[in-house]
PDB file of C-alpha atoms in Angstrom:
ATOM      1  CA  MET Y   1       4.556   5.372  16.219  1.00 78.00           C
ATOM      2  CA  ASN Y   2       2.256   8.358  16.572  1.00 85.00           C
ATOM      3  CA  GLN Y   3      -1.045   8.718  14.669  1.00 86.00           C
ATOM      4  CA  GLU Y   4       0.101  11.550  12.503  1.00 90.00           C
ATOM      5  CA  ARG Y   5       2.974   9.522  11.032  1.00 90.00           C
ATOM      6  CA  ILE Y   6       0.642   6.489  10.497  1.00 89.00           C
ATOM      7  CA  PHE Y   7      -1.572   8.519   8.201  1.00 90.00           C
ATOM      8  CA  LYS Y   8       1.453   9.911   6.348  1.00 94.00           C
ATOM      9  CA  VAL Y   9       2.931   6.413   5.709  1.00 95.00           C
ATOM     10  CA  LEU Y  10      -0.317   4.859   4.504  1.00 94.00           C
ATOM     11  CA  LEU Y  11      -1.721   6.905   1.752  1.00 94.00           C
ATOM     12  CA  GLY Y  12      -4.493   4.313   0.892  1.00 93.00           C
ATOM     13  CA  PRO Y  13      -5.305   0.781  -0.401  1.00 94.00           C
ATOM     14  CA  HIS Y  14      -4.191  -0.018  -3.892  1.00 93.00           C
ATOM     15  CA  MET Y  15      -7.262  -1.715  -5.448  1.00 92.00           C
ATOM     16  CA  THR Y  16      -6.683  -3.495  -8.675  1.00 93.00           C
ATOM     17  CA  GLU Y  17      -7.686  -6.833 -10.099  1.00 95.00           C
ATOM     18  CA  LYS Y  18      -4.312  -8.232  -9.133  1.00 95.00           C
ATOM     19  CA  ALA Y  19      -4.447  -6.867  -5.514  1.00 93.00           C
ATOM     20  CA  THR Y  20      -7.802  -8.307  -5.222  1.00 92.00           C
ATOM     21  CA  LEU Y  21      -6.610 -11.816  -6.185  1.00 94.00           C
ATOM     22  CA  LEU Y  22      -3.648 -11.605  -3.782  1.00 93.00           C
ATOM     23  CA  ALA Y  23      -5.982 -10.631  -1.041  1.00 92.00           C
ATOM     24  CA  ASP Y  24      -8.287 -13.803  -1.723  1.00 92.00           C
ATOM     25  CA  GLU Y  25      -5.623 -16.294  -2.363  1.00 93.00           C
ATOM     26  CA  LYS Y  26      -2.455 -15.305  -0.399  1.00 94.00           C
ATOM     27  CA  ASN Y  27      -3.846 -13.020   2.341  1.00 94.00           C
ATOM     28  CA  GLN Y  28      -1.710 -10.162   0.973  1.00 96.00           C
ATOM     29  CA  TYR Y  29      -3.031  -6.670   0.712  1.00 96.00           C
ATOM     30  CA  VAL Y  30      -1.448  -3.707  -1.346  1.00 97.00           C
ATOM     31  CA  PHE Y  31      -1.177  -0.157   0.000  1.00 97.00           C
ATOM     32  CA  LYS Y  32       0.030   2.972  -1.734  1.00 96.00           C
ATOM     33  CA  VAL Y  33       2.678   4.404   0.860  1.00 97.00           C
ATOM     34  CA  ALA Y  34       4.798   7.490   1.129  1.00 96.00           C
ATOM     35  CA  SER Y  35       8.079   7.472  -0.772  1.00 95.00           C
ATOM     36  CA  ASP Y  36      10.306   7.853   2.317  1.00 95.00           C
ATOM     37  CA  ALA Y  37       8.378   5.012   4.204  1.00 95.00           C
ATOM     38  CA  THR Y  38      10.370   2.092   5.402  1.00 96.00           C
ATOM     39  CA  LYS Y  39       9.370  -1.393   5.809  1.00 97.00           C
ATOM     40  CA  LEU Y  40       9.315  -1.368   9.545  1.00 96.00           C
ATOM     41  CA  GLU Y  41       7.220   2.002   9.483  1.00 96.00           C
ATOM     42  CA  ILE Y  42       4.617   0.195   7.153  1.00 96.00           C
ATOM     43  CA  LYS Y  43       4.533  -2.829   9.288  1.00 96.00           C
ATOM     44  CA  LYS Y  44       3.799  -0.813  12.432  1.00 95.00           C
ATOM     45  CA  ALA Y  45       1.439   1.395  10.703  1.00 95.00           C
ATOM     46  CA  VAL Y  46      -0.689  -1.506   9.333  1.00 95.00           C
ATOM     47  CA  GLU Y  47      -0.684  -3.411  12.709  1.00 94.00           C
ATOM     48  CA  GLN Y  48      -1.855  -0.158  14.636  1.00 94.00           C
ATOM     49  CA  LEU Y  49      -4.551   0.962  12.207  1.00 92.00           C
ATOM     50  CA  PHE Y  50      -6.110  -2.302  11.375  1.00 92.00           C
ATOM     51  CA  ASP Y  51      -5.318  -4.259  14.669  1.00 93.00           C
ATOM     52  CA  VAL Y  52      -3.642  -7.220  12.758  1.00 94.00           C
ATOM     53  CA  LYS Y  53      -0.483  -9.193  12.859  1.00 96.00           C
ATOM     54  CA  VAL Y  54       1.875  -8.654   9.755  1.00 96.00           C
ATOM     55  CA  SER Y  55       4.188 -11.388   8.844  1.00 96.00           C
ATOM     56  CA  ALA Y  56       6.174  -9.770   5.951  1.00 97.00           C
ATOM     57  CA  VAL Y  57       6.296  -6.510   3.924  1.00 97.00           C
ATOM     58  CA  SER Y  58       7.495  -6.085   0.310  1.00 97.00           C
ATOM     59  CA  VAL Y  59       8.083  -2.585  -1.226  1.00 98.00           C
ATOM     60  CA  ILE Y  60       7.751  -1.656  -4.860  1.00 97.00           C
ATOM     61  CA  ASN Y  61       8.773   1.421  -6.567  1.00 97.00           C
ATOM     62  CA  THR Y  62       6.623   2.211  -9.579  1.00 94.00           C
ATOM     63  CA  LYS Y  63       8.148   4.329 -12.115  1.00 95.00           C
ATOM     64  CA  SER Y  64       6.491   7.298 -13.800  1.00 94.00           C
ATOM     65  CA  LYS Y  65       5.162   6.673 -17.332  1.00 94.00           C
ATOM     66  CA  THR Y  66       5.187   8.927 -20.442  1.00 95.00           C
ATOM     67  CA  ARG Y  67       1.823   9.633 -21.762  1.00 94.00           C
ATOM     68  CA  ARG Y  68       0.774  11.419 -24.860  1.00 93.00           C
ATOM     69  CA  THR Y  69      -1.510  14.415 -24.336  1.00 89.00           C
ATOM     70  CA  LEU Y  70      -3.034  17.223 -26.173  1.00 92.00           C
ATOM     71  CA  HIS Y  71      -0.082  19.459 -25.707  1.00 91.00           C
ATOM     72  CA  GLY Y  72       2.631  17.005 -26.443  1.00 93.00           C
ATOM     73  CA  LEU Y  73       4.126  14.383 -24.188  1.00 93.00           C
ATOM     74  CA  GLY Y  74       3.709  14.477 -20.391  1.00 93.00           C
ATOM     75  CA  ARG Y  75       4.613  12.296 -17.506  1.00 93.00           C
ATOM     76  CA  ARG Y  76       2.308  10.395 -15.087  1.00 92.00           C
ATOM     77  CA  LYS Y  77       3.510  10.581 -11.577  1.00 93.00           C
ATOM     78  CA  GLY Y  78       5.377   7.429  -9.938  1.00 95.00           C
ATOM     79  CA  PHE Y  79       4.426   6.003  -6.705  1.00 96.00           C
ATOM     80  CA  ARG Y  80       5.567   3.516  -4.146  1.00 97.00           C
ATOM     81  CA  LYS Y  81       3.439   0.502  -3.061  1.00 97.00           C
ATOM     82  CA  ALA Y  82       3.698  -2.076  -0.362  1.00 97.00           C
ATOM     83  CA  MET Y  83       2.490  -5.636  -0.341  1.00 97.00           C
ATOM     84  CA  VAL Y  84       1.685  -6.509   3.196  1.00 97.00           C
ATOM     85  CA  SER Y  85       1.348 -10.320   4.179  1.00 96.00           C
ATOM     86  CA  LEU Y  86      -0.793 -10.892   7.218  1.00 96.00           C
ATOM     87  CA  ALA Y  87      -0.438 -13.860   9.669  1.00 94.00           C
ATOM     88  CA  GLU Y  88      -2.662 -16.914   9.347  1.00 92.00           C
ATOM     89  CA  GLY Y  89      -6.318 -16.119  10.252  1.00 91.00           C
ATOM     90  CA  GLN Y  90      -5.940 -12.403  10.032  1.00 91.00           C
ATOM     91  CA  ALA Y  91      -8.016 -10.304   7.522  1.00 90.00           C
ATOM     92  CA  ILE Y  92      -8.390  -6.556   6.789  1.00 90.00           C
ATOM     93  CA  ASP Y  93     -11.993  -5.360   5.955  1.00 84.00           C
ATOM     94  CA  PHE Y  94     -11.564  -1.949   4.229  1.00 75.00           C
ATOM     95  CA  ALA Y  95     -15.350  -1.367   4.779  1.00 73.00           C
ATOM     96  CA  ASP Y  96     -15.179  -1.630   8.544  1.00 68.00           C
ATOM     97  CA  ALA Y  97     -11.749   0.364   8.976  1.00 56.00           C
ATOM     98  CA  GLU Y  98     -11.680   3.353  11.214  1.00 55.00           C
TER      99      GLU Y  98
END
């Protein structure tokens, strides 16, 4: 996989309280990914970018939400996220990532 596609597949880490608990307890990390990314592409991108061994990938499509605005009803954009399980003894340090 070329370097350009890696950065198009992985849009960034998805940092929430639940994602932090998953990282601490189950060694799983959550990323926002492109809407056309496959599980295999996500696995290869994480392995190449962070130099870790990925054991499993789960993908979740979050739907857009309706929000009330000053000008009536609007929609918040939906996105796709991937939960990446790492092999035993592996970890990702986002502060040290290239």
